[in-house]
Coordinates of C-alpha atoms in Angstrom, one line a residue:
M13 CA -98.7 -7.7 110.2
K14 CA -100.1 -4.9 109.0
K15 CA -98.6 -2.6 112.7
I16 CA -95.0 -4.6 111.7
A17 CA -95.4 -2.8 108.5
I18 CA -96.8 0.9 109.3
V19 CA -93.6 0.4 112.2
F20 CA -90.9 -0.6 108.9
L21 CA -92.5 2.5 106.8
L22 CA -92.1 4.1 109.5
A23 CA -88.9 3.7 109.7
L24 CA -87.3 4.1 106.7
P25 CA -86.5 7.7 106.4
F26 CA -84.7 7.6 109.5
A27 CA -82.2 4.8 108.2
V28 CA -81.8 7.1 105.6
A29 CA -81.0 9.8 106.7
A30 CA -78.3 8.6 108.8
Q31 CA -76.0 7.0 106.1
K32 CA -73.3 9.6 106.1
E33 CA -72.7 12.4 103.0
I34 CA -69.9 11.5 101.5
K35 CA -67.9 15.2 101.0
P36 CA -64.8 15.7 98.4
S37 CA -61.5 14.7 99.6
V38 CA -58.7 13.9 97.5
S39 CA -56.8 12.8 101.4
K40 CA -59.5 10.7 102.5
A41 CA -59.7 8.9 98.8
E42 CA -56.5 7.7 98.5
K43 CA -56.8 6.4 102.2
A44 CA -58.6 4.7 101.6
L45 CA -57.5 3.5 98.4
K46 CA -54.2 2.8 100.3
E47 CA -55.5 0.3 102.7
G48 CA -57.2 -1.6 99.6
K49 CA -61.5 0.2 100.0
F50 CA -61.8 0.2 95.9
D51 CA -65.7 1.2 96.9
E52 CA -65.2 4.2 99.7
A53 CA -61.9 5.2 97.4
K54 CA -64.3 5.4 94.3
A55 CA -67.1 6.4 96.3
I56 CA -65.3 9.7 97.5
I57 CA -62.8 10.1 94.1
D58 CA -66.6 10.3 92.0
V59 CA -67.7 13.2 94.2
T60 CA -64.3 15.2 94.7
T61 CA -63.6 15.3 90.8
A62 CA -68.0 15.6 90.6
S63 CA -67.2 19.1 92.8
Q64 CA -67.7 22.2 91.0
E65 CA -66.3 23.2 94.1
F66 CA -63.9 21.7 94.7
M67 CA -62.2 21.3 90.7
V68 CA -62.7 25.1 89.9
D69 CA -61.6 27.3 91.8
K70 CA -63.2 31.1 92.3
K71 CA -61.2 32.9 89.4
G72 CA -63.3 29.8 86.9
N73 CA -60.5 27.9 86.9
S74 CA -58.8 24.6 87.3
S75 CA -58.9 24.3 91.4
K76 CA -54.8 23.7 92.7
N77 CA -55.8 19.9 93.5
A78 CA -57.7 19.2 90.5
A79 CA -55.4 17.6 88.7
K80 CA -54.6 15.6 91.2
A81 CA -57.9 14.6 92.0
W82 CA -58.1 12.5 88.5
F83 CA -54.2 11.4 89.2
L84 CA -55.9 10.1 92.1
K85 CA -59.0 8.7 90.5
G86 CA -57.0 7.1 87.4
L87 CA -55.3 5.4 90.1
I88 CA -58.5 4.0 92.1
Y89 CA -59.7 2.6 88.5
A90 CA -57.1 1.4 87.6
G91 CA -56.9 -0.5 90.4
I92 CA -60.0 -1.8 89.9
D93 CA -59.4 -2.9 86.6
T94 CA -56.4 -4.6 88.2
T95 CA -57.5 -6.3 91.1
K96 CA -58.3 -10.0 91.7
V97 CA -61.3 -9.2 94.4
D98 CA -64.9 -10.2 92.5
K99 CA -66.3 -7.3 94.7
F100 CA -64.6 -4.3 93.8
K101 CA -64.5 -5.5 90.2
A102 CA -68.3 -5.3 90.1
L103 CA -67.5 -1.9 91.1
E104 CA -67.6 -1.0 87.0
A105 CA -68.2 -1.9 83.6
E106 CA -65.1 0.2 81.6
P107 CA -62.4 0.7 84.6
F108 CA -59.3 0.6 82.6
K109 CA -61.5 3.6 80.2
V110 CA -62.2 5.5 83.0
A111 CA -58.2 5.4 84.3
K112 CA -57.3 6.4 81.3
E113 CA -59.7 9.4 80.7
A114 CA -58.6 10.4 84.5
F115 CA -55.0 10.7 83.5
E116 CA -55.4 12.4 80.9
K117 CA -57.7 15.1 82.4
S118 CA -54.9 15.0 84.5
K119 CA -52.1 15.8 82.2
E120 CA -54.3 18.4 80.5
L121 CA -54.1 20.6 83.3
E122 CA -50.3 20.3 84.5
K123 CA -49.0 18.5 81.1
D124 CA -46.6 16.1 83.9
A125 CA -45.2 19.3 85.6
T126 CA -46.0 17.8 88.8
P127 CA -43.5 14.4 89.0
S128 CA -45.3 13.7 92.7
Y129 CA -48.3 14.2 93.9
F130 CA -48.6 11.5 96.9
S131 CA -46.1 10.5 100.1
D132 CA -45.1 7.5 100.9
A133 CA -45.5 6.5 105.5
N134 CA -42.3 7.3 106.1
G135 CA -43.1 10.8 103.7
L136 CA -40.9 10.5 101.0
P137 CA -42.7 11.4 97.9
V138 CA -44.3 8.4 95.2
F139 CA -43.2 9.4 92.0
N140 CA -45.6 9.6 89.2
S141 CA -43.3 7.5 87.6
Q142 CA -43.5 4.7 89.7
Y143 CA -47.3 4.4 89.8
N144 CA -47.4 4.1 86.3
S145 CA -44.5 1.3 86.8
Q146 CA -46.5 -0.6 89.2
L147 CA -49.8 -0.2 86.9
A148 CA -47.5 -1.2 84.0
N149 CA -46.9 -4.7 86.2
A150 CA -50.0 -5.5 87.2
Y151 CA -51.8 -4.8 83.3
L152 CA -47.6 -7.2 82.2
N153 CA -48.9 -9.9 84.6
K154 CA -52.8 -9.9 83.3
A155 CA -51.3 -10.1 79.0
L156 CA -49.4 -13.0 80.3
D157 CA -52.0 -14.2 82.1
S158 CA -54.0 -13.9 78.8
Y159 CA -51.4 -14.8 76.5
S160 CA -49.4 -18.1 78.3
N161 CA -52.4 -19.6 80.2
K162 CA -56.1 -19.1 78.7
K163 CA -54.5 -18.4 74.6
D164 CA -56.6 -15.8 74.6
Y165 CA -54.3 -13.5 72.1
K166 CA -57.1 -10.5 71.9
G167 CA -57.4 -10.1 75.4
A168 CA -53.5 -10.9 76.3
F169 CA -53.3 -7.9 73.1
A170 CA -55.9 -5.8 74.7
Q171 CA -53.9 -6.3 79.0
M172 CA -50.4 -5.2 76.9
E173 CA -50.9 -2.6 75.4
R174 CA -52.5 -1.2 78.3
V175 CA -48.9 -2.0 79.8
L176 CA -47.6 0.5 77.2
Y177 CA -50.3 3.2 78.1
F178 CA -48.2 3.2 81.1
V179 CA -44.4 3.0 80.4
P180 CA -44.6 4.0 76.6
T181 CA -41.0 4.5 75.8
D182 CA -40.1 1.1 77.6
T183 CA -38.3 -0.9 75.3
A184 CA -38.4 -4.6 76.5
M185 CA -42.5 -3.6 76.3
L186 CA -42.3 -2.6 72.2
M187 CA -40.2 -5.1 71.6
N188 CA -43.0 -8.4 73.5
A189 CA -45.2 -5.9 72.1
G190 CA -45.0 -6.4 68.3
V191 CA -43.2 -9.8 68.5
Y192 CA -45.5 -11.9 70.4
F193 CA -48.7 -10.1 71.0
A194 CA -49.7 -8.2 68.2
P195 CA -48.8 -10.7 65.3
S196 CA -50.3 -13.2 67.7
A197 CA -53.8 -11.3 68.1
E198 CA -53.0 -10.9 64.0
E199 CA -52.9 -7.1 64.7
Y200 CA -50.1 -6.1 61.7
D201 CA -49.7 -2.6 62.3
K202 CA -49.6 -2.0 65.4
S203 CA -46.3 -4.8 65.8
V204 CA -45.4 -3.1 62.8
T205 CA -46.0 0.5 64.6
Y206 CA -44.5 -1.3 68.1
L207 CA -41.6 -2.8 66.3
K208 CA -39.8 0.4 64.5
A209 CA -40.6 2.8 67.9
Y210 CA -38.5 0.0 69.4
H211 CA -35.6 0.1 66.9
S212 CA -36.1 4.1 67.1
K213 CA -34.9 3.5 70.3
G214 CA -32.0 1.8 69.4
G215 CA -33.5 -1.8 69.8
K216 CA -31.3 -4.0 67.9
N217 CA -33.0 -7.6 68.9
I218 CA -32.8 -9.9 65.6
D219 CA -36.0 -11.5 66.5
S220 CA -37.3 -7.8 66.3
Y221 CA -35.7 -7.4 63.0
R222 CA -37.5 -10.9 62.1
Q223 CA -40.7 -10.7 62.7
L224 CA -40.8 -7.9 61.2
I225 CA -39.9 -8.4 58.4
S226 CA -42.2 -11.6 58.8
V227 CA -45.1 -9.2 59.6
L228 CA -44.8 -6.6 56.5
V229 CA -43.9 -9.4 53.9
K230 CA -47.3 -10.7 54.7
Q231 CA -49.1 -7.7 54.5
K232 CA -47.4 -7.8 51.4
K233 CA -45.1 -5.0 51.8
S234 CA -41.6 -6.2 49.8
E235 CA -40.7 -2.9 49.6
D236 CA -40.3 -1.8 53.2
A237 CA -39.6 -5.3 53.9
L238 CA -36.4 -5.0 52.3
I239 CA -35.6 -1.8 54.1
A240 CA -35.8 -3.5 57.1
T241 CA -33.8 -6.3 56.0
R242 CA -31.5 -3.8 54.9
E243 CA -31.3 -2.0 58.6
A244 CA -31.2 -5.8 60.2
I245 CA -27.6 -7.2 58.2
Q246 CA -26.4 -3.1 59.5
K247 CA -26.9 -4.3 63.0
N248 CA -26.9 -7.4 63.0
P249 CA -23.9 -8.2 60.7
S250 CA -23.7 -11.8 61.7
E251 CA -26.4 -13.0 61.0
T252 CA -25.5 -14.6 57.6
D253 CA -29.4 -15.9 57.2
L254 CA -30.8 -12.0 56.5
A255 CA -28.4 -11.9 52.6
Q256 CA -30.3 -14.8 51.6
T257 CA -33.9 -12.6 53.2
E258 CA -32.6 -10.0 51.2
I259 CA -32.0 -11.6 47.9
S260 CA -35.3 -13.5 48.5
L261 CA -37.2 -10.1 49.0
L262 CA -35.4 -8.3 45.5
Y263 CA -36.1 -11.5 44.0
E264 CA -40.3 -11.1 44.5
L265 CA -40.1 -7.0 43.4
N266 CA -38.8 -8.6 40.1
R267 CA -35.2 -6.7 41.0
L268 CA -33.1 -9.2 39.6
P269 CA -30.0 -7.5 38.0
E270 CA -29.7 -6.3 41.7
A271 CA -30.3 -9.4 43.1
K272 CA -27.0 -11.0 40.6
A273 CA -25.1 -7.9 41.5
N274 CA -25.7 -8.5 45.2
L275 CA -25.0 -12.3 45.0
E276 CA -22.2 -11.8 42.6
S277 CA -20.5 -9.4 45.2
K278 CA -20.8 -11.9 48.1
I279 CA -19.6 -14.8 46.6
A280 CA -16.8 -12.3 45.3
A281 CA -15.9 -11.4 49.2
G282 CA -15.6 -14.8 50.0
K283 CA -19.0 -15.2 51.1
G284 CA -20.5 -17.6 49.5
D285 CA -22.0 -20.8 50.3
R286 CA -24.8 -23.1 48.7
G287 CA -27.8 -21.4 49.1
M288 CA -26.1 -18.4 47.3
Y289 CA -24.9 -20.3 44.5
Y290 CA -28.2 -22.5 44.0
N291 CA -30.1 -18.6 44.6
L292 CA -27.6 -17.4 41.5
G293 CA -29.0 -20.0 39.5
V294 CA -32.9 -19.1 39.9
I295 CA -31.8 -15.7 39.2
C296 CA -29.7 -16.4 36.0
L297 CA -32.4 -18.8 35.0
K298 CA -34.8 -15.8 34.9
L299 CA -32.7 -13.5 33.4
N300 CA -31.6 -16.2 30.4
D301 CA -28.3 -16.8 31.1
E302 CA -28.3 -20.8 31.6
A303 CA -24.8 -20.4 30.8
A304 CA -24.1 -19.1 34.0
A305 CA -27.3 -20.5 35.6
E306 CA -25.7 -24.0 34.8
K307 CA -22.4 -22.8 36.1
A308 CA -23.6 -21.9 39.2
F309 CA -26.0 -24.5 39.7
K310 CA -23.0 -26.8 39.5
D311 CA -21.0 -24.5 42.0
A312 CA -23.6 -25.3 44.5
I313 CA -23.2 -29.8 43.8
A314 CA -19.6 -28.3 44.2
L315 CA -19.4 -27.2 48.1
D316 CA -23.0 -29.8 49.2
K317 CA -22.6 -33.6 46.3
E318 CA -26.7 -33.7 48.0
D319 CA -28.4 -30.4 46.8
F320 CA -31.2 -32.2 45.6
D321 CA -32.5 -28.6 44.3
S322 CA -29.3 -27.7 42.2
Y323 CA -29.7 -31.7 40.5
A324 CA -33.5 -31.2 39.8
Q325 CA -32.6 -27.7 38.2
L326 CA -29.8 -29.4 36.2
A327 CA -31.9 -32.2 35.4
D328 CA -35.7 -29.7 34.8
M329 CA -33.4 -27.2 32.0
K330 CA -31.6 -29.9 30.4
Y331 CA -34.8 -32.2 29.3
K332 CA -35.9 -28.4 28.5
K333 CA -34.1 -28.5 25.6
V334 CA -34.9 -32.4 24.9
R335 CA -37.6 -30.1 24.0
K336 CA -36.9 -27.4 22.0
L337 CA -34.8 -29.2 19.9
R338 CA -37.6 -32.1 19.2
E339 CA -40.4 -29.1 18.2
E340 CA -37.6 -27.8 15.8
R341 CA -36.5 -31.3 14.5
N342 CA -40.5 -31.3 13.9
E343 CA -41.4 -28.2 12.4
I344 CA -39.2 -29.4 9.1
S345 CA -41.6 -31.0 7.0
G346 CA -40.1 -30.5 3.9
T347 CA -38.1 -33.4 2.1
K348 CA -34.8 -31.8 0.2
D349 CA -31.7 -33.4 0.6
A350 CA -30.9 -30.3 3.5
D351 CA -34.5 -30.9 5.1
L352 CA -33.9 -34.8 5.3
K353 CA -29.9 -34.5 6.9
K354 CA -31.0 -31.2 9.4
R355 CA -33.3 -33.6 11.0
A356 CA -31.2 -36.4 10.9
D357 CA -29.0 -33.9 12.9
L358 CA -31.0 -32.9 15.1
F359 CA -31.9 -36.3 16.0
Q360 CA -28.9 -37.7 17.7
A361 CA -28.5 -34.0 19.1
I362 CA -32.1 -35.3 20.4
K363 CA -29.9 -38.3 21.9
A364 CA -26.7 -36.1 23.6
Q365 CA -29.4 -34.1 25.4
L366 CA -31.4 -36.9 26.7
L367 CA -27.7 -38.7 28.0
E368 CA -27.1 -35.5 28.9
T369 CA -30.2 -34.6 31.4
L370 CA -30.2 -38.7 32.0
P371 CA -27.9 -38.2 35.4
Y372 CA -29.2 -35.7 36.8
W373 CA -32.4 -37.2 37.1
E374 CA -31.2 -40.1 38.4
K375 CA -29.2 -38.7 41.0
C376 CA -32.7 -37.0 42.1
E377 CA -34.4 -40.1 42.3
Q378 CA -31.0 -41.7 44.2
L379 CA -31.4 -38.2 46.4
K380 CA -35.9 -38.7 47.3
P381 CA -36.9 -41.7 46.0
S382 CA -40.7 -41.4 45.8
E383 CA -40.5 -37.9 44.5
E384 CA -43.1 -37.7 42.2
N385 CA -42.2 -35.0 39.7
V386 CA -38.4 -36.7 39.5
L387 CA -40.1 -40.4 39.2
Y388 CA -42.4 -39.4 36.1
G389 CA -39.4 -36.9 34.4
L390 CA -36.9 -39.8 34.4
L391 CA -39.8 -42.1 33.0
A392 CA -39.6 -39.3 30.4
V393 CA -36.4 -39.7 29.4
Y394 CA -36.1 -43.7 29.9
G395 CA -38.6 -43.8 27.5
D396 CA -37.1 -41.4 24.7
L397 CA -33.7 -42.7 24.8
I398 CA -35.1 -46.6 24.3
G399 CA -36.0 -44.5 20.4
Y400 CA -32.1 -44.9 20.7
D401 CA -30.7 -48.0 22.9
E402 CA -33.2 -50.5 23.3
T403 CA -31.5 -51.6 26.8
Y404 CA -33.3 -48.3 28.5
E405 CA -36.5 -50.6 28.4
A406 CA -35.4 -52.9 31.6
K407 CA -34.6 -49.4 33.5
E408 CA -38.3 -48.0 32.9
K409 CA -40.1 -51.7 33.2
K410 CA -38.7 -51.7 36.7
L411 CA -39.3 -47.9 37.7
K412 CA -43.0 -48.4 36.8
A413 CA -42.9 -51.5 38.2
K414 CA -41.7 -49.0 41.5
M415 CA -44.2 -46.9 40.8
R416 CA -46.9 -49.4 40.6
G417 CA -45.9 -49.2 43.9
L418 CA -45.8 -46.1 44.8
K419 CA -49.5 -45.8 44.3
L420 CA -48.5 -43.8 40.3
E421 CA -50.6 -43.7 37.3
V422 CA -48.6 -45.5 34.3
D423 CA -49.3 -47.2 31.4

């Protein structure tokens, strides 16, 4: 046993000495890469780029092949990063980081002055841009796999950013990154950056604008969202829903007179629809112009007889007037004839207002028979009208029975 061990130990130095020394060589590293031997290619290129003698000339400047060597190192490590062969994947923990550093060093040396470092089997030049496209496609496949199959949105976005490293001006990739990958990964700032880059290069896709607006609203950047909306309208005039978005943003920014003028201009141009009239009504209410608001809601109903929202606004508006009249009546505490007459007049005015609001509440119940707020509102109106006309007791009783059936609290 001892003898065998001694023989083994004596043989070991010879085995080590017999290993072939790796020397700097761009051509051999390139050959290994083309043959798919990433381990061999990596070993050679690492020695090459680490060699002072190979990378620096006698004057202390970068050698003529230095930029080419760095570019090749980038290709090799990017290949390791995108390969499906496990034994090659294990060669480097962060291959893209190494690849990117290598590509950057190559650019730093030549400022992209050399369009092609390598040739194909026929001796024809393979442009660096072709390698960039190939690598972008490889990373895109990884991004799509992470996004669609693994549902790993953070990982998918990381791969998409690698795609854009190689093809930073590709409008399709900029749009995909901004519309899908970045928002899914909750990378909202980067989504905005990529979408703006896409638009700056002439991109007009409507989904890109909708996503940009959505992200900016999510970030509470309403002013920026308004700018994006108006740009979208200019480039996509047929997308009528953007007009609604513009109005909503003006409302959010409390630029109500501008929002009102905007709507009135569109309506005057014959572009008015139910939504525009409804929004005009809401804005007029906010501006305390109740007469204009009522007209706008009625115009909306004229276009859509089932417009629940407009009926609900009118019902609420008119019932608020009931409350206001009641408060005014309750404030009269005097016993003079004038005071008593005023109270009597207001009592009748309240009745008239209740009768005016009633059909809107009943229409709301017809359109949404289980809507809780509507049922309680209608119940209040019936209760008030009983003080004028006892026949409303039957309606109140029927409504209460319905509400109990819906598990709503009533006395």
